[in-house]
Short mmCIF file of C-alpha atoms in Angstrom, two decimals:
data_model
loop_
_atom_site.label_atom_id
_atom_site.label_comp_id
_atom_site.label_asym_id
_atom_site.label_seq_id
_atom_site.Cartn_x
_atom_site.Cartn_y
_atom_site.Cartn_z
CA MET A 3 35.93 8.87 37.03
CA ASN A 4 39.54 7.99 37.86
CA ASN A 5 41.98 7.50 34.99
CA LEU A 6 44.59 4.77 34.82
CA SER A 7 48.12 6.20 35.07
CA CYS A 8 51.00 4.57 33.24
CA SER A 9 54.70 4.75 34.13
CA CYS A 10 55.29 6.68 30.91
CA GLY A 11 53.02 9.48 32.19
CA GLN A 12 50.07 8.69 29.92
CA GLN A 13 46.60 9.08 31.49
CA ASN A 14 44.25 6.37 30.22
CA PRO A 15 40.47 6.19 30.79
CA GLN A 16 38.92 3.34 32.74
CA GLY A 17 38.52 0.20 30.62
CA THR A 18 41.86 0.63 28.83
CA ASP A 19 43.83 -2.61 28.42
CA LEU A 20 47.01 -1.19 26.87
CA CYS A 21 48.54 2.19 27.53
CA GLY A 22 47.76 4.53 24.66
CA GLY A 23 51.30 5.87 24.76
CA CYS A 24 53.82 3.09 25.27
CA GLY A 25 51.55 0.05 24.95
CA LYS A 26 52.29 -1.23 28.46
CA PRO A 27 49.71 -3.79 29.59
CA LEU A 28 47.55 -2.31 32.34
CA VAL A 29 45.53 -4.03 35.06
CA ALA A 30 43.20 -5.91 32.73
CA SER A 31 45.99 -7.28 30.53
CA GLU A 32 49.00 -7.71 32.77
CA ASN A 33 48.25 -11.40 33.38
CA GLN A 34 47.65 -12.28 29.74
CA GLN A 35 50.12 -14.58 27.97
CA VAL A 36 49.42 -12.95 24.58
CA LEU A 37 47.89 -9.48 24.38
CA ASN A 38 44.43 -8.97 22.93
CA MET A 39 45.04 -6.46 20.15
CA ARG A 40 41.52 -6.39 18.69
CA TYR A 41 40.94 -2.69 19.42
CA GLU A 42 44.55 -1.88 20.35
CA GLY A 43 43.50 -2.19 23.99
CA ALA A 44 41.70 1.16 23.84
CA ALA A 45 38.74 1.84 26.13
CA ARG A 46 35.36 1.95 24.42
CA ARG A 47 32.54 4.19 25.53
CA SER A 48 30.46 1.16 26.51
CA GLN A 49 33.23 0.18 28.95
CA THR A 50 33.61 3.66 30.39
CA TYR A 51 30.13 5.09 31.07
CA ASN A 52 27.19 3.37 32.75
CA LYS A 53 25.32 6.01 34.75
CA THR A 54 22.48 7.50 32.71
CA ILE A 55 19.71 5.83 30.72
CA VAL A 56 21.50 6.95 27.55
CA ASP A 57 24.62 5.09 28.70
CA GLN A 58 22.61 1.94 29.39
CA ILE A 59 20.90 2.06 25.97
CA TRP A 60 24.28 2.66 24.33
CA ASN A 61 25.88 -0.24 26.21
CA PHE A 62 22.97 -2.54 25.33
CA PHE A 63 23.12 -1.91 21.58
CA SER A 64 26.93 -1.85 21.47
CA SER A 65 27.02 -5.53 22.48
CA VAL A 66 27.86 -7.89 19.63
CA LYS A 67 25.71 -10.57 21.28
CA VAL A 68 22.69 -8.28 21.18
CA GLY A 69 23.32 -7.58 17.49
CA ILE A 70 23.56 -11.30 16.73
CA TRP A 71 20.32 -12.01 18.58
CA ILE A 72 18.54 -9.24 16.66
CA ILE A 73 19.77 -10.78 13.40
CA VAL A 74 18.58 -14.25 14.51
CA ILE A 75 15.15 -12.91 15.48
CA LEU A 76 14.91 -10.99 12.22
CA LEU A 77 15.79 -14.10 10.22
CA LEU A 78 13.22 -16.20 12.10
CA ALA A 79 10.57 -13.52 11.60
CA SER A 80 11.40 -13.30 7.90
CA SER A 81 11.08 -17.07 7.54
CA LEU A 82 7.58 -16.93 9.04
CA GLY A 83 6.53 -14.76 6.12
CA THR A 84 7.46 -17.54 3.68
CA ILE A 85 5.29 -20.29 5.21
CA LEU A 86 2.20 -19.09 3.31
CA PRO A 87 1.91 -16.55 0.48
CA GLN A 88 1.85 -12.92 1.51
CA GLU A 89 -1.33 -10.95 0.88
CA MET A 90 0.17 -9.21 -2.15
CA TYR A 91 0.44 -12.59 -3.92
CA ILE A 92 -3.11 -13.84 -3.40
CA PRO A 93 -5.91 -13.08 -5.88
CA PRO A 94 -6.74 -9.38 -5.54
CA ALA A 95 -10.51 -9.76 -5.60
CA VAL A 96 -10.82 -12.12 -2.62
CA ASN A 97 -11.28 -11.41 1.08
CA PRO A 98 -7.90 -12.22 2.70
CA ALA A 99 -9.43 -13.62 5.89
CA GLU A 100 -11.69 -15.99 3.95
CA TYR A 101 -8.96 -16.91 1.47
CA TYR A 102 -6.44 -18.02 4.09
CA GLN A 103 -9.05 -19.99 6.00
CA ASP A 104 -10.50 -21.66 2.89
CA GLN A 105 -7.16 -22.48 1.30
CA TYR A 106 -5.10 -23.45 4.35
CA GLY A 107 -7.66 -24.28 7.03
CA PHE A 108 -6.89 -23.62 10.69
CA LEU A 109 -3.23 -22.83 9.91
CA GLY A 110 -4.32 -20.16 7.43
CA GLN A 111 -6.76 -18.66 9.93
CA VAL A 112 -4.10 -18.42 12.64
CA TYR A 113 -1.60 -17.08 10.10
CA TYR A 114 -4.02 -14.30 9.17
CA GLU A 115 -5.07 -13.49 12.75
CA LEU A 116 -1.43 -13.11 13.81
CA GLY A 117 -0.81 -10.69 10.95
CA PHE A 118 1.76 -12.87 9.20
CA HIS A 119 -0.13 -12.40 5.90
CA ASN A 120 1.35 -8.89 5.72
CA LEU A 121 4.45 -9.53 7.80
CA TYR A 122 7.00 -7.46 5.91
CA GLN A 123 4.81 -4.36 6.20
CA SER A 124 4.06 -4.79 9.91
CA TRP A 125 5.14 -2.25 12.54
CA TRP A 126 7.06 -4.82 14.61
CA TYR A 127 9.07 -5.99 11.59
CA LEU A 128 9.99 -2.36 10.96
CA LEU A 129 11.06 -2.06 14.61
CA LEU A 130 13.32 -5.10 14.21
CA MET A 131 14.97 -3.53 11.17
CA ALA A 132 15.35 -0.25 13.06
CA ALA A 133 16.85 -2.09 16.06
CA LEU A 134 19.39 -3.80 13.82
CA THR A 135 20.27 -0.45 12.22
CA VAL A 136 20.74 1.19 15.65
CA SER A 137 22.85 -1.77 16.81
CA LEU A 138 25.11 -1.52 13.76
CA ILE A 139 25.55 2.23 14.18
CA ILE A 140 26.29 2.15 17.91
CA ALA A 141 28.53 -0.94 17.75
CA SER A 142 30.52 0.59 14.89
CA VAL A 143 30.93 4.03 16.51
CA ASP A 144 31.79 2.43 19.86
CA ARG A 145 34.69 0.53 18.30
CA PHE A 146 35.81 2.57 15.30
CA PHE A 147 36.87 5.83 16.92
CA PRO A 148 38.99 4.30 19.73
CA LEU A 149 40.67 2.05 17.18
CA TYR A 150 41.20 4.95 14.77
CA ARG A 151 42.76 7.16 17.46
CA SER A 152 45.02 4.36 18.69
CA LEU A 153 46.37 3.55 15.23
CA LYS A 154 46.72 7.18 14.20
CA HIS A 155 48.68 8.21 17.30
CA GLN A 156 50.63 4.99 17.94
CA ARG A 157 54.23 5.54 19.01
CA VAL A 158 57.22 3.82 17.48
CA HIS A 159 58.93 2.84 20.73
CA LYS A 160 56.93 0.38 22.82
CA HIS A 161 57.18 -0.87 26.39
CA ILE A 162 59.21 -4.03 26.86
CA ASN A 163 56.19 -5.95 28.16
CA PHE A 164 54.22 -4.96 25.06
CA MET A 165 56.92 -6.49 22.91
CA LYS A 166 57.27 -9.68 24.95
CA LYS A 167 53.52 -10.36 24.99
CA GLN A 168 53.00 -10.22 21.25
CA ARG A 169 52.25 -13.53 19.53
CA LEU A 170 55.39 -13.49 17.35
CA VAL A 171 58.53 -12.50 19.25
CA SER A 172 62.26 -12.74 18.50
CA GLU A 173 65.15 -11.85 20.83
CA THR A 174 68.70 -11.51 19.45
CA GLN A 175 71.78 -10.90 21.60
CA LEU A 176 73.49 -7.74 20.38
CA ASP A 177 77.27 -8.17 20.30
CA LYS A 178 78.00 -5.19 18.08
CA THR A 179 76.46 -1.94 16.94
CA ALA A 180 72.92 -2.40 15.68
CA ASN A 181 72.73 -2.40 11.88
CA THR A 182 69.47 -0.47 11.59
CA GLU A 183 70.09 0.20 7.90
CA LYS A 184 69.87 -3.51 7.13
CA TRP A 185 66.66 -3.79 9.15
CA LEU A 186 65.11 -0.86 7.27
CA ASN A 187 66.06 -2.21 3.86
CA SER A 188 64.60 -5.61 4.67
CA LEU A 189 61.29 -4.11 5.81
CA LYS A 190 61.02 -1.69 2.90
CA GLY A 191 61.65 -4.58 0.53
CA LYS A 192 58.46 -6.15 1.86
CA LYS A 193 56.49 -2.96 1.03
CA TYR A 194 56.18 -1.82 4.64
CA ASN A 195 55.75 1.83 5.61
CA VAL A 196 58.55 2.43 8.09
CA ARG A 197 58.84 4.93 10.94
CA THR A 198 61.82 5.28 13.26
CA ASP A 199 62.51 6.72 16.70
CA GLY A 200 66.22 6.44 17.42
CA THR A 201 67.02 2.76 16.99
CA SER A 202 63.36 1.74 17.33
CA ILE A 203 61.46 0.83 14.17
CA LEU A 204 57.75 0.47 13.45
CA ALA A 205 56.91 -1.13 10.09
CA GLU A 206 53.26 -1.22 9.01
CA LYS A 207 51.22 -2.04 5.93
CA GLY A 208 47.60 -2.73 5.03
CA ARG A 209 46.08 -0.59 7.77
CA PHE A 210 43.06 0.15 5.56
CA ALA A 211 42.08 -3.53 5.90
CA ARG A 212 41.09 -2.79 9.51
CA TRP A 213 38.32 -0.51 8.23
CA GLY A 214 36.73 -3.28 6.12
CA PRO A 215 34.18 -4.37 8.76
CA TYR A 216 33.13 -0.76 9.36
CA VAL A 217 32.68 -0.18 5.64
CA ASN A 218 30.55 -3.35 5.71
CA HIS A 219 28.46 -1.84 8.47
CA ILE A 220 28.03 1.42 6.57
CA GLY A 221 26.77 -0.53 3.55
CA LEU A 222 24.38 -2.57 5.70
CA ILE A 223 23.09 0.56 7.45
CA ILE A 224 22.38 2.25 4.11
CA PHE A 225 20.74 -0.95 2.86
CA LEU A 226 18.52 -1.20 5.96
CA ILE A 227 17.59 2.47 5.71
CA GLY A 228 16.55 1.83 2.11
CA GLY A 229 14.47 -1.11 3.27
CA MET A 230 12.78 0.94 5.98
CA LEU A 231 12.04 3.78 3.56
CA ARG A 232 9.72 1.36 1.75
CA PHE A 233 7.32 1.80 4.65
CA PHE A 234 6.96 5.52 3.89
CA PRO A 235 4.18 6.57 1.51
CA GLY A 236 5.32 7.37 -2.00
CA MET A 237 8.70 5.66 -1.70
CA PHE A 238 7.65 2.18 -2.79
CA VAL A 239 4.59 0.91 -4.67
CA ASP A 240 4.00 -2.68 -5.76
CA HIS A 241 0.38 -3.52 -6.64
CA HIS A 242 -1.51 -5.78 -9.03
CA LEU A 243 -3.98 -4.25 -11.45
CA TRP A 244 -6.48 -6.33 -13.45
CA VAL A 245 -8.12 -4.39 -16.28
CA ARG A 246 -10.80 -5.82 -18.55
CA GLU A 247 -11.11 -4.84 -22.17
CA GLY A 248 -13.09 -1.65 -22.50
CA ASP A 249 -12.84 -0.79 -18.79
CA THR A 250 -11.09 2.13 -17.13
CA GLU A 251 -9.61 1.52 -13.70
CA VAL A 252 -7.86 3.76 -11.18
CA ILE A 253 -4.18 2.87 -10.88
CA PRO A 254 -3.46 1.78 -7.29
CA GLY A 255 -0.77 3.68 -5.45
CA THR A 256 -1.42 6.96 -7.30
CA ASN A 257 -3.99 8.30 -4.80
CA GLY A 258 -6.63 8.38 -7.51
CA GLU A 259 -4.60 10.69 -9.76
CA TYR A 260 -4.08 8.31 -12.69
CA TYR A 261 -6.48 6.01 -14.54
CA LEU A 262 -5.86 3.34 -17.15
CA GLU A 263 -8.14 2.27 -19.98
CA ASN A 264 -7.68 -1.15 -21.60
CA HIS A 265 -8.58 -0.84 -25.28
CA GLN A 266 -7.51 -4.31 -26.36
CA PHE A 267 -5.60 -7.33 -25.14
CA ILE A 268 -3.67 -9.35 -27.74
CA VAL A 269 -2.09 -12.81 -27.42
CA GLU A 270 0.30 -13.98 -30.12
CA LEU A 271 1.16 -17.69 -30.39
CA TYR A 272 4.03 -19.42 -32.14
CA ASP A 273 3.07 -21.01 -35.45
CA GLU A 274 2.64 -24.73 -34.84
CA ASN A 275 3.55 -25.42 -38.48
CA ASP A 276 6.81 -23.49 -38.33
CA GLU A 277 9.64 -26.04 -38.30
CA LEU A 278 11.92 -23.53 -36.56
CA PHE A 279 9.85 -23.74 -33.36
CA GLN A 280 8.53 -27.27 -33.75
CA THR A 281 10.94 -28.82 -31.24
CA ALA A 282 10.13 -26.25 -28.55
CA ILE A 283 6.38 -26.59 -29.15
CA ASP A 284 6.55 -30.38 -28.92
CA ARG A 285 8.53 -30.12 -25.70
CA ALA A 286 5.93 -27.75 -24.23
CA GLY A 287 3.17 -30.19 -25.15
CA GLY A 288 0.90 -27.66 -26.83
CA VAL A 289 0.61 -24.10 -28.01
CA VAL A 290 3.29 -21.70 -26.82
CA VAL A 291 2.65 -18.01 -26.23
CA LYS A 292 5.01 -15.81 -28.20
CA THR A 293 4.01 -12.54 -26.60
CA TYR A 294 1.05 -10.76 -25.14
CA GLN A 295 0.33 -7.09 -24.92
CA THR A 296 -2.23 -4.60 -23.67
CA ASN A 297 -3.10 -1.49 -25.64
CA VAL A 298 -3.83 1.17 -23.05
CA THR A 299 -4.46 4.87 -22.60
CA LEU A 300 -3.33 6.71 -19.49
CA TYR A 301 -5.53 9.44 -18.03
CA GLN A 302 -4.83 11.99 -15.33
CA ARG A 303 -7.50 13.40 -13.08
CA ASN A 304 -8.20 17.06 -13.66
CA ASP A 305 -8.59 18.90 -10.35
CA ASP A 306 -9.21 22.35 -11.85
CA GLY A 307 -13.00 22.11 -11.55
CA PRO A 308 -15.03 23.49 -8.64
CA VAL A 309 -15.15 21.61 -5.36
CA GLY A 310 -17.66 18.76 -5.44
CA SER A 311 -17.86 18.64 -9.23
CA GLN A 312 -17.34 15.49 -11.30
CA ARG A 313 -13.63 14.94 -11.86
CA ASP A 314 -12.66 15.00 -15.54
CA LEU A 315 -9.99 12.71 -16.93
CA GLN A 316 -7.38 14.19 -19.22
CA GLU A 317 -5.58 11.91 -21.67
CA VAL A 318 -1.85 11.73 -21.01
CA ASP A 319 -0.44 9.03 -23.26
CA SER A 320 -1.16 5.76 -25.06
CA TYR A 321 1.09 2.73 -25.05
CA GLN A 322 1.36 -0.92 -26.01
CA ILE A 323 2.50 -2.75 -22.88
CA ARG A 324 4.36 -5.96 -23.65
CA VAL A 325 6.33 -8.44 -21.59
CA ASN A 326 9.68 -6.81 -20.71
CA ASP A 327 8.49 -3.55 -22.26
CA PRO A 328 6.78 -1.63 -19.43
CA PHE A 329 4.88 1.63 -19.67
CA LYS A 330 6.66 4.20 -17.49
CA PHE A 331 5.27 7.52 -16.32
CA ASP A 332 5.82 9.88 -13.37
CA GLY A 333 8.12 7.42 -11.60
CA PHE A 334 5.67 4.52 -12.04
CA GLY A 335 6.06 1.47 -14.24
CA LEU A 336 3.27 -0.76 -15.56
CA TYR A 337 4.52 -4.30 -16.26
CA GLN A 338 2.66 -6.98 -18.20
CA VAL A 339 2.67 -10.13 -16.06
CA ASP A 340 -0.44 -12.22 -16.71
CA TYR A 341 -3.77 -12.46 -18.47
CA LYS A 342 -7.09 -14.26 -18.47
CA LEU A 343 -8.96 -15.05 -21.66
CA HIS A 344 -12.73 -15.10 -22.07
CA GLU A 345 -13.70 -14.11 -18.55
CA LEU A 346 -17.48 -13.95 -18.09
CA ASN A 347 -18.74 -10.39 -18.25
CA LYS A 348 -22.51 -10.50 -18.90
CA MET A 349 -25.18 -13.22 -19.01
CA MET A 350 -28.44 -12.94 -20.97
CA PHE A 351 -31.57 -14.71 -19.70
CA THR A 352 -35.06 -15.28 -21.04
CA VAL A 353 -38.23 -15.75 -18.99
CA GLU A 354 -40.69 -18.24 -20.47
CA ASN A 355 -44.12 -19.58 -19.53
CA ASP A 356 -43.72 -23.36 -19.34
CA GLU A 357 -47.47 -23.95 -19.73
CA THR A 358 -47.97 -21.91 -22.90
CA GLY A 359 -44.40 -21.78 -24.24
CA GLU A 360 -44.66 -17.99 -24.46
CA MET A 361 -41.46 -15.99 -24.00
CA ILE A 362 -42.22 -13.23 -21.55
CA GLY A 363 -39.05 -11.21 -22.05
CA GLU A 364 -35.27 -11.05 -21.89
CA PHE A 365 -32.88 -9.33 -19.48
CA THR A 366 -29.11 -9.01 -19.13
CA VAL A 367 -27.12 -9.31 -15.88
CA ASP A 368 -23.83 -7.47 -15.62
CA LEU A 369 -21.78 -9.89 -13.55
CA PHE A 370 -19.72 -7.13 -11.98
CA TYR A 371 -22.46 -4.56 -11.43
CA PRO A 372 -25.74 -6.51 -11.15
CA GLU A 373 -29.01 -4.65 -10.64
CA GLN A 374 -31.56 -5.53 -8.00
CA GLN A 375 -34.53 -5.56 -10.40
CA TYR A 376 -35.02 -6.16 -14.13
CA ASP A 377 -38.22 -4.90 -15.73
CA LEU A 378 -39.86 -6.92 -18.50
CA PRO A 379 -42.75 -6.13 -20.87
CA ASN A 380 -46.38 -6.21 -19.66
CA ASP A 381 -45.52 -5.40 -16.02
CA TYR A 382 -43.42 -8.50 -15.48
CA TYR A 383 -40.19 -8.01 -13.51
CA VAL A 384 -37.43 -10.15 -12.04
CA LYS A 385 -35.73 -9.45 -8.73
CA LEU A 386 -32.21 -10.62 -7.93
CA GLN A 387 -32.43 -11.95 -4.39
CA ASP A 388 -28.83 -13.18 -4.17
CA TYR A 389 -25.78 -13.41 -6.40
CA LEU A 390 -22.73 -15.65 -5.87
CA PRO A 391 -19.99 -14.80 -8.42
CA ASP A 392 -17.87 -17.91 -7.73
CA TYR A 393 -20.35 -20.40 -6.35
CA TYR A 394 -19.43 -23.37 -4.15
CA LEU A 395 -20.83 -25.19 -1.12
CA ASN A 396 -18.88 -24.57 2.08
CA ASN A 397 -18.23 -27.14 4.80
CA ASP A 398 -21.71 -26.56 6.23
CA GLY A 399 -23.38 -27.15 2.87
CA ILE A 400 -24.34 -23.48 2.52
CA PRO A 401 -23.93 -21.80 -0.89
CA SER A 402 -21.03 -19.34 -0.76
CA THR A 403 -18.65 -17.57 -3.10
CA LYS A 404 -14.88 -17.93 -3.26
CA SER A 405 -14.29 -14.49 -4.71
CA ARG A 406 -15.89 -11.58 -6.54
CA ILE A 407 -14.65 -12.91 -9.88
CA PRO A 408 -17.52 -14.56 -11.86
CA ASP A 409 -15.83 -17.89 -12.59
CA ASN A 410 -18.88 -19.91 -11.59
CA PRO A 411 -21.84 -17.53 -11.12
CA ALA A 412 -25.04 -18.56 -9.38
CA PHE A 413 -28.27 -16.57 -8.97
CA ILE A 414 -31.42 -16.63 -6.91
CA PHE A 415 -34.13 -14.93 -9.00
CA GLU A 416 -37.66 -14.01 -8.05
CA VAL A 417 -40.16 -13.79 -10.93
CA ASN A 418 -43.14 -11.43 -10.40
CA SER A 419 -46.12 -11.79 -12.71
CA PRO A 420 -49.16 -9.49 -12.95
CA ASN A 421 -51.32 -12.60 -13.48
CA GLN A 422 -50.62 -14.21 -10.12
CA GLU A 423 -49.84 -13.13 -6.59
CA LYS A 424 -47.40 -15.93 -6.02
CA LYS A 425 -43.73 -15.00 -6.40
CA GLU A 426 -41.71 -17.77 -8.00
CA VAL A 427 -38.11 -18.35 -6.89
CA SER A 428 -35.48 -20.04 -9.05
CA PHE A 429 -31.85 -20.97 -8.31
CA LEU A 430 -29.62 -20.86 -11.40
CA THR A 431 -26.06 -21.93 -12.02
CA ILE A 432 -24.29 -22.66 -15.29
CA GLY A 433 -26.01 -25.73 -16.73
CA ARG A 434 -28.59 -25.99 -13.95
CA ASN A 435 -31.99 -24.45 -13.19
CA PHE A 436 -33.35 -25.50 -9.82
CA ASP A 437 -37.00 -25.02 -8.83
CA PRO A 438 -37.22 -25.51 -5.04
CA THR A 439 -41.04 -26.05 -5.11
CA ASN A 440 -41.39 -27.87 -8.45
CA GLU A 441 -44.49 -25.71 -9.00
CA ASN A 442 -43.07 -22.77 -10.96
CA VAL A 443 -44.98 -21.70 -14.04
CA TYR A 444 -42.18 -19.46 -15.28
CA SER A 445 -38.66 -20.63 -15.98
CA ILE A 446 -35.51 -18.60 -16.49
CA ARG A 447 -33.08 -19.88 -19.10
CA LEU A 448 -29.61 -18.76 -20.12
CA SER A 449 -29.74 -17.47 -23.69
CA ASP A 450 -26.29 -15.97 -24.32
CA LEU A 451 -22.94 -14.98 -22.81
CA GLU A 452 -20.56 -12.08 -23.19
CA THR A 453 -16.89 -12.51 -22.29
CA LYS A 454 -13.91 -10.22 -22.11
CA HIS A 455 -10.16 -10.67 -21.97
CA VAL A 456 -8.51 -9.45 -18.78
CA SER A 457 -4.97 -8.14 -18.54
CA ALA A 458 -2.90 -8.35 -15.34
CA LEU A 459 -0.37 -5.59 -14.75
CA ILE A 460 2.01 -4.81 -11.91
CA VAL A 461 2.13 -1.19 -10.81
CA ARG A 462 5.58 -0.48 -9.47
CA LYS A 463 7.42 2.56 -8.20
CA ASP A 464 10.64 2.18 -6.23
CA TYR A 465 12.61 5.21 -5.10
CA THR A 466 14.50 3.03 -2.63
CA LEU A 467 16.24 0.90 -5.25
CA PRO A 468 19.22 3.30 -5.77
CA ILE A 469 19.71 3.37 -1.98
CA LEU A 470 19.68 -0.42 -1.83
CA VAL A 471 22.15 -0.66 -4.72
CA ILE A 472 24.51 1.89 -3.13
CA GLY A 473 24.31 0.07 0.21
CA GLY A 474 25.01 -3.28 -1.42
CA PHE A 475 27.93 -1.85 -3.42
CA ILE A 476 29.52 -0.30 -0.32
CA PHE A 477 29.02 -3.58 1.54
CA MET A 478 30.90 -5.46 -1.20
CA ILE A 479 33.74 -2.92 -1.06
CA GLY A 480 34.07 -3.52 2.67
CA LEU A 481 33.91 -7.27 2.15
CA VAL A 482 36.78 -7.19 -0.36
CA GLN A 483 38.70 -4.67 1.72
CA GLY A 484 38.54 -6.77 4.87
CA SER A 485 38.94 -10.18 3.22
CA TYR A 486 41.79 -9.80 0.73
CA TRP A 487 44.15 -7.52 2.66
CA THR A 488 45.68 -7.84 6.12
CA HIS A 489 46.98 -5.28 8.59
CA ARG A 490 50.55 -6.22 9.53
CA ARG A 491 52.98 -4.54 11.93
CA ILE A 492 56.53 -5.33 12.96
CA TRP A 493 58.37 -3.61 15.84
CA ILE A 494 62.17 -3.77 16.16
CA GLN A 495 63.99 -2.06 19.02
CA GLU A 496 67.02 -2.40 21.28
CA GLU A 497 66.42 -3.34 24.91
CA ASN A 498 69.19 -4.04 27.44
CA GLY A 499 71.75 -5.28 24.92
CA LYS A 500 69.21 -7.25 22.95
CA VAL A 501 67.33 -6.63 19.73
CA MET A 502 63.68 -7.46 20.14
CA MET A 503 61.43 -8.03 17.15
CA ALA A 504 57.65 -8.49 17.59
CA GLY A 505 54.86 -8.75 15.09
CA HIS A 506 51.08 -8.62 14.90
CA THR A 507 48.49 -9.11 12.17
CA ASN A 508 44.70 -9.15 12.26
CA LYS A 509 44.47 -12.45 10.31
CA ASN A 510 46.36 -14.99 8.16
CA TRP A 511 49.05 -15.67 10.74
CA TYR A 512 50.64 -18.45 8.71
CA ALA A 513 51.62 -16.15 5.84
CA PHE A 514 52.68 -13.44 8.28
CA LYS A 515 54.97 -15.83 10.18
CA ARG A 516 56.63 -16.79 6.92
CA GLU A 517 57.14 -13.14 5.92
CA MET A 518 58.45 -12.22 9.36
CA ALA A 519 60.90 -15.14 9.21
CA GLU A 520 62.21 -13.81 5.88
CA VAL A 521 62.67 -10.34 7.42
CA ALA A 522 64.55 -11.84 10.39
CA LYS A 523 66.84 -13.81 8.08
CA GLU A 524 67.65 -10.78 5.91
CA ALA A 525 68.19 -8.60 9.01
CA GLU A 526 70.41 -11.28 10.62
CA LEU A 527 68.07 -11.64 13.61
CA GLU A 528 66.83 -14.70 15.44
CA GLN A 529 63.78 -16.40 13.97
CA PRO A 530 60.49 -15.32 15.61
CA VAL A 531 58.70 -17.75 17.93
CA ASP A 532 54.95 -18.23 17.95
CA ARG A 533 54.14 -17.95 21.66
CA THR A 534 50.75 -19.61 21.24
CA GLU A 535 52.57 -22.82 20.27
CA ASP A 536 54.57 -22.79 23.51
CA LYS A 537 51.49 -23.39 25.66
#
């Protein structure tokens, strides 16, 4: 690859706009009215190499346009996940495919089939985040190091064409010996760092502002890495856990290692007769919950037994989980978020002979673990042909269930009597006993109910949160660094009996022009001209 030679002897790689030594505009910039100083005219790798597949990948991701399009696609994809609730926010006991179709119709079915119900955990969403991370890394490296080298090794004396093609330029006829001391004092009074080379002066301040965007990128990269780490097992857990009073459930996300027993769920209400809270209670239009808590015991599975043996549970700790007072253990946190009072747990039924009024027997159905057959005295027995925990009629008029939660249970029982060969079938719901033949001798009646309170907890573990916080903090540093400071440079040098003064800043040209005018006045030089206003 041929280098670009400058009259000063500097060898510059292909793609260079300004000589890295004297700043002379090269082929790409010699026709420009005002020089493009974005990267000090240095050649970037993406402008230099384009032979191998690695070069092509690098050049693709180094493009700002590609990065913007990835961000746009990522934003559009993220918005798709907000059209309908994600799977983690639907009732835990329902079938997701049936839930989306029943609740949202054809849209819900398509939403589920396309995988949007779990969008933020999908492989293609992870690829988009990874692509954005790669784009930020490559684009930053491609631009940072050429800019850093150019600013670090910039010379004081610049080519005459470099000076003339700056945006702010002043030319003063020199009729006596140059008073460089006055120039230096004026620049130092404005808090510039000054370097000299003979009668040439380079004044600079606020260079660290140029690194603001790259600090931003570092923060975003760390933030995205933290987001992607949530896809790795053990780094992030966020599950719902419903535990009924008296039950012991495995804690999701712990790989079966921890179990939780709900001893008691307590709801405390504000006293309606307390004048202190009367206004708030009236505004709420009814009773107001003061707090609710779950008294629990945590167990850990004991794996010391022989292979294939029943796993024993060892008590670890007991706690009273309240709102804003989570139970934390082994990196996990259990948060009280919801509850359900008086959920149906068991239903007691009696079997009676309608002709004689005799009660044949009684049986109890566990609504979560129903049996297939219930034996009664004198060789009577009842078979459970079908059970619908949350009964409703679907669009085709067929009995179905919305979920596994027994909010509206329905049963199809078969009564078997030793006194007759005929098997009698009954369909029962709450408040209804349907005999399909109207010839049944035996009837099944609801005799009693058993309910339990249910506590809803969120199981959460997040090892990525510190990474996200660090990334966000670094991003804010870069934002402040690049927004509230500016990189300003002023060159003053003698050329052919004239004193030339040129200036450049990366932003806020209005304030810089005013400052440069003050320097020119104090140094007894001509006022600078904005060459963009001469067009």
